[in-house]
Short mmCIF file of N, CA, C and O in Angstrom, two decimals:
data_model
loop_
_atom_site.label_atom_id
_atom_site.label_comp_id
_atom_site.label_asym_id
_atom_site.label_seq_id
_atom_site.Cartn_x
_atom_site.Cartn_y
_atom_site.Cartn_z
N MET A 1 90.17 113.40 102.03
CA MET A 1 89.14 114.23 102.32
C MET A 1 89.93 115.96 102.51
O MET A 1 90.91 115.80 102.76
N ASP A 2 89.31 117.27 102.06
CA ASP A 2 90.58 118.09 101.58
C ASP A 2 89.92 118.72 103.33
O ASP A 2 89.75 119.22 103.76
N LYS A 3 91.42 119.15 103.60
CA LYS A 3 91.78 119.81 104.93
C LYS A 3 91.27 121.21 105.20
O LYS A 3 90.70 121.82 105.75
N LYS A 4 90.78 121.59 103.55
CA LYS A 4 90.00 123.27 103.77
C LYS A 4 88.85 123.12 104.32
O LYS A 4 88.05 124.02 104.48
N ARG A 5 88.17 122.07 104.42
CA ARG A 5 86.97 121.13 104.24
C ARG A 5 86.30 121.03 105.44
O ARG A 5 85.86 120.92 106.24
N ILE A 6 88.15 121.00 107.02
CA ILE A 6 87.71 120.57 108.16
C ILE A 6 87.24 122.38 109.11
O ILE A 6 87.67 122.74 108.69
N ILE A 7 86.27 121.66 109.99
CA ILE A 7 85.87 123.07 110.81
C ILE A 7 86.29 122.06 112.00
O ILE A 7 85.82 120.88 112.56
N PRO A 8 86.77 122.97 112.72
CA PRO A 8 86.98 122.56 114.08
C PRO A 8 86.30 122.69 114.97
O PRO A 8 84.70 123.24 115.03
N GLY A 9 86.08 121.45 116.39
CA GLY A 9 84.46 121.26 116.42
C GLY A 9 83.85 120.49 115.96
O GLY A 9 83.32 119.82 116.76
N GLN A 10 83.82 119.94 115.22
CA GLN A 10 82.95 118.97 114.39
C GLN A 10 84.18 117.58 114.07
O GLN A 10 85.07 117.75 114.27
N SER A 11 82.58 116.93 114.27
CA SER A 11 83.16 115.40 114.46
C SER A 11 83.73 114.46 112.77
O SER A 11 82.82 115.04 112.01
N TYR A 12 84.48 113.89 112.33
CA TYR A 12 84.61 112.81 111.42
C TYR A 12 84.93 111.74 111.37
O TYR A 12 85.81 111.38 112.10
N LEU A 13 84.83 110.79 110.25
CA LEU A 13 84.78 109.49 110.30
C LEU A 13 86.02 109.30 110.02
O LEU A 13 86.83 109.57 108.82
N HIS A 14 87.32 108.58 111.05
CA HIS A 14 88.90 108.41 110.57
C HIS A 14 88.70 106.91 110.10
O HIS A 14 88.94 106.12 111.17
N HIS A 15 89.13 106.74 108.68
CA HIS A 15 88.98 105.26 108.28
C HIS A 15 90.91 105.14 107.95
O HIS A 15 91.42 105.97 106.99
N ARG A 16 91.05 103.90 108.87
CA ARG A 16 92.60 103.56 108.83
C ARG A 16 92.79 102.22 108.62
O ARG A 16 91.78 101.74 109.04
N ARG A 17 94.19 102.43 108.31
CA ARG A 17 94.98 101.14 108.50
C ARG A 17 95.69 100.42 109.60
O ARG A 17 96.50 101.51 109.73
N ILE A 18 96.09 99.42 109.95
CA ILE A 18 96.92 99.50 111.44
C ILE A 18 97.20 98.03 111.19
O ILE A 18 96.70 96.92 111.40
N PRO A 19 98.89 97.93 110.89
CA PRO A 19 99.33 96.95 110.70
C PRO A 19 99.69 95.92 112.77
O PRO A 19 99.96 96.72 113.28
N MET A 20 99.41 95.03 111.96
CA MET A 20 99.36 93.83 113.24
C MET A 20 100.22 92.24 112.51
O MET A 20 99.43 91.57 112.07
N ALA A 21 101.31 92.21 113.07
CA ALA A 21 101.75 91.06 112.96
C ALA A 21 102.14 91.03 111.52
O ALA A 21 102.58 91.86 110.71
N ASP A 22 101.59 89.78 110.61
CA ASP A 22 101.70 89.63 109.32
C ASP A 22 99.93 89.98 108.41
O ASP A 22 100.73 89.65 107.56
N ARG A 23 99.39 90.58 109.18
CA ARG A 23 98.59 91.73 108.30
C ARG A 23 98.33 93.07 108.47
O ARG A 23 98.39 93.66 109.70
N CYS A 24 97.20 93.84 107.88
CA CYS A 24 96.90 94.91 107.86
C CYS A 24 95.66 95.29 108.44
O CYS A 24 94.44 94.57 107.17
N LEU A 25 95.01 95.50 109.37
CA LEU A 25 93.37 95.73 109.54
C LEU A 25 93.43 97.35 109.39
O LEU A 25 93.71 97.86 109.40
N GLU A 26 91.76 97.07 109.03
CA GLU A 26 91.23 98.84 108.82
C GLU A 26 90.29 98.51 110.36
O GLU A 26 89.77 97.53 110.87
N ALA A 27 90.34 99.68 110.29
CA ALA A 27 89.46 100.61 111.60
C ALA A 27 88.59 101.70 110.97
O ALA A 27 89.61 102.73 110.48
N GLU A 28 87.98 102.03 112.20
CA GLU A 28 86.67 103.42 111.67
C GLU A 28 86.93 103.89 113.25
O GLU A 28 86.32 103.28 113.65
N ARG A 29 87.11 105.45 113.20
CA ARG A 29 86.17 105.64 114.75
C ARG A 29 85.92 107.34 114.11
O ARG A 29 86.40 107.95 113.82
N TRP A 30 84.73 107.99 115.30
CA TRP A 30 84.50 109.23 115.46
C TRP A 30 85.61 110.05 115.98
O TRP A 30 86.20 109.71 117.36
N ILE A 31 86.39 111.06 115.43
CA ILE A 31 87.24 111.69 115.98
C ILE A 31 86.77 113.36 115.77
O ILE A 31 86.01 113.40 114.75
N ARG A 32 87.35 114.17 116.29
CA ARG A 32 86.42 115.89 116.39
C ARG A 32 88.01 116.45 116.15
O ARG A 32 89.08 116.46 117.14
N CYS A 33 87.74 117.35 115.27
CA CYS A 33 88.86 118.26 115.44
C CYS A 33 89.11 119.51 116.34
O CYS A 33 87.57 119.87 116.49
N LYS A 34 90.07 119.29 117.19
CA LYS A 34 90.22 120.73 117.82
C LYS A 34 91.64 121.84 117.46
O LYS A 34 90.44 122.72 117.71
N GLU A 35 92.06 121.66 116.59
CA GLU A 35 92.79 123.28 115.89
C GLU A 35 93.20 122.51 114.63
O GLU A 35 93.91 121.50 114.42
N ILE A 36 93.60 123.31 113.53
CA ILE A 36 94.39 123.80 112.59
C ILE A 36 95.67 123.87 112.19
O ILE A 36 95.36 124.87 113.09
N THR A 37 96.29 123.16 112.16
CA THR A 37 97.77 123.78 112.20
C THR A 37 98.21 123.92 110.84
O THR A 37 97.67 123.39 109.34
N GLU A 38 99.30 124.42 110.76
CA GLU A 38 100.16 124.61 109.33
C GLU A 38 100.29 123.44 108.35
O GLU A 38 99.89 123.31 107.46
N ASP A 39 100.70 122.47 109.00
CA ASP A 39 101.16 121.09 108.43
C ASP A 39 99.85 120.21 108.53
O ASP A 39 100.15 118.58 108.48
N GLY A 40 98.86 120.27 108.94
CA GLY A 40 97.58 119.16 109.11
C GLY A 40 96.52 119.51 110.66
O GLY A 40 96.35 120.89 110.46
N ALA A 41 96.10 118.58 110.91
CA ALA A 41 95.09 119.46 112.03
C ALA A 41 95.25 118.73 113.61
O ALA A 41 95.91 117.49 113.55
N ILE A 42 94.96 118.68 114.69
CA ILE A 42 95.06 118.28 115.76
C ILE A 42 93.55 117.55 116.34
O ILE A 42 93.02 118.45 116.05
N PHE A 43 93.42 116.29 116.38
CA PHE A 43 92.32 115.63 116.67
C PHE A 43 92.61 114.70 118.11
O PHE A 43 93.38 114.60 118.44
N THR A 44 91.08 114.79 118.62
CA THR A 44 90.87 113.98 119.67
C THR A 44 89.74 112.57 119.32
O THR A 44 89.05 112.72 118.76
N HIS A 45 89.94 111.85 120.21
CA HIS A 45 89.31 110.82 120.19
C HIS A 45 89.48 110.32 122.07
O HIS A 45 90.38 110.03 122.51
N GLY A 46 88.30 110.58 122.64
CA GLY A 46 87.92 110.21 124.17
C GLY A 46 89.07 111.00 124.75
O GLY A 46 88.96 112.26 124.14
N TYR A 47 90.29 110.66 125.00
CA TYR A 47 91.00 111.15 126.23
C TYR A 47 92.42 111.07 125.29
O TYR A 47 93.26 111.52 125.51
N GLU A 48 92.26 110.70 123.74
CA GLU A 48 93.49 110.74 123.29
C GLU A 48 93.89 111.87 122.32
O GLU A 48 92.20 112.04 122.19
N GLN A 49 94.83 112.54 122.31
CA GLN A 49 94.72 113.64 121.45
C GLN A 49 96.07 113.56 120.61
O GLN A 49 96.69 112.99 120.86
N PHE A 50 95.97 113.84 118.88
CA PHE A 50 97.05 112.91 118.32
C PHE A 50 96.63 114.02 116.52
O PHE A 50 95.64 114.65 116.84
N GLU A 51 97.73 113.77 116.02
CA GLU A 51 98.04 115.32 115.10
C GLU A 51 97.96 114.46 113.87
O GLU A 51 98.86 113.06 113.76
N LEU A 52 97.40 114.55 112.62
CA LEU A 52 97.04 113.72 111.54
C LEU A 52 97.59 115.41 110.48
O LEU A 52 97.44 116.57 110.47
N LYS A 53 99.00 114.41 109.80
CA LYS A 53 99.51 115.76 108.69
C LYS A 53 98.53 115.71 107.75
O LYS A 53 97.80 114.96 107.36
N ASP A 54 99.01 116.52 106.47
CA ASP A 54 97.79 117.07 105.26
C ASP A 54 97.79 116.08 104.35
O ASP A 54 96.70 115.40 104.11
N SER A 55 98.63 115.03 104.67
CA SER A 55 98.70 113.46 103.56
C SER A 55 97.99 112.72 103.74
O SER A 55 96.76 112.18 103.44
N CYS A 56 97.96 112.32 105.50
CA CYS A 56 96.92 111.30 105.99
C CYS A 56 95.28 112.01 106.24
O CYS A 56 95.18 111.22 105.91
N ILE A 57 95.29 113.10 106.55
CA ILE A 57 94.10 113.89 106.37
C ILE A 57 93.53 113.33 104.51
O ILE A 57 92.23 113.17 104.60
N GLU A 58 93.80 113.44 103.91
CA GLU A 58 93.54 113.40 102.72
C GLU A 58 93.09 111.79 102.57
O GLU A 58 92.60 111.36 102.04
N GLU A 59 93.58 110.99 102.90
CA GLU A 59 93.43 109.53 102.72
C GLU A 59 93.34 108.87 104.02
O GLU A 59 91.96 107.92 103.43
N GLU A 60 92.76 109.61 104.54
CA GLU A 60 92.17 108.51 106.25
C GLU A 60 91.04 109.59 106.34
O GLU A 60 89.85 108.66 106.58
N LEU A 61 90.93 110.82 106.19
CA LEU A 61 89.74 111.43 106.43
C LEU A 61 88.31 111.19 105.08
O LEU A 61 88.14 112.30 104.71
N ILE A 62 88.21 110.05 104.40
CA ILE A 62 87.76 109.85 103.74
C ILE A 62 86.15 110.60 103.31
O ILE A 62 85.49 110.79 102.05
N LYS A 63 85.31 110.08 104.51
CA LYS A 63 84.10 110.75 104.80
C LYS A 63 83.58 111.51 104.83
O LYS A 63 84.21 112.02 105.81
N GLU A 64 82.62 112.02 104.62
CA GLU A 64 82.45 113.53 105.09
C GLU A 64 81.50 113.24 105.66
O GLU A 64 80.69 114.53 106.06
N TRP A 65 80.87 112.59 106.66
CA TRP A 65 80.06 112.37 107.21
C TRP A 65 80.52 113.44 108.49
O TRP A 65 81.65 113.31 109.21
N LYS A 66 79.23 113.74 109.13
CA LYS A 66 79.47 114.80 110.33
C LYS A 66 78.63 114.90 111.25
O LYS A 66 77.60 114.44 111.40
N ILE A 67 78.53 114.20 112.75
CA ILE A 67 77.71 114.13 113.86
C ILE A 67 78.33 115.46 114.87
O ILE A 67 79.14 115.93 114.93
N SER A 68 76.96 115.69 115.41
CA SER A 68 76.98 116.96 116.47
C SER A 68 77.26 116.17 117.90
O SER A 68 77.23 115.22 117.88
#
């Protein structure tokens, strides 16, 4: 997804790969954009707050679905 299309306060589907032992698992979760930064954006999931860099946003936020 293009960073320019992200709106703070909206939720997005985060598709990511998680390395575990000798394999790589895929997972999806809904994350909410808190704010846009120069080199990425800050997202929240429950009580967790994290930043995704521009390259991760392009790769991991592949779906443009939003929930309110």
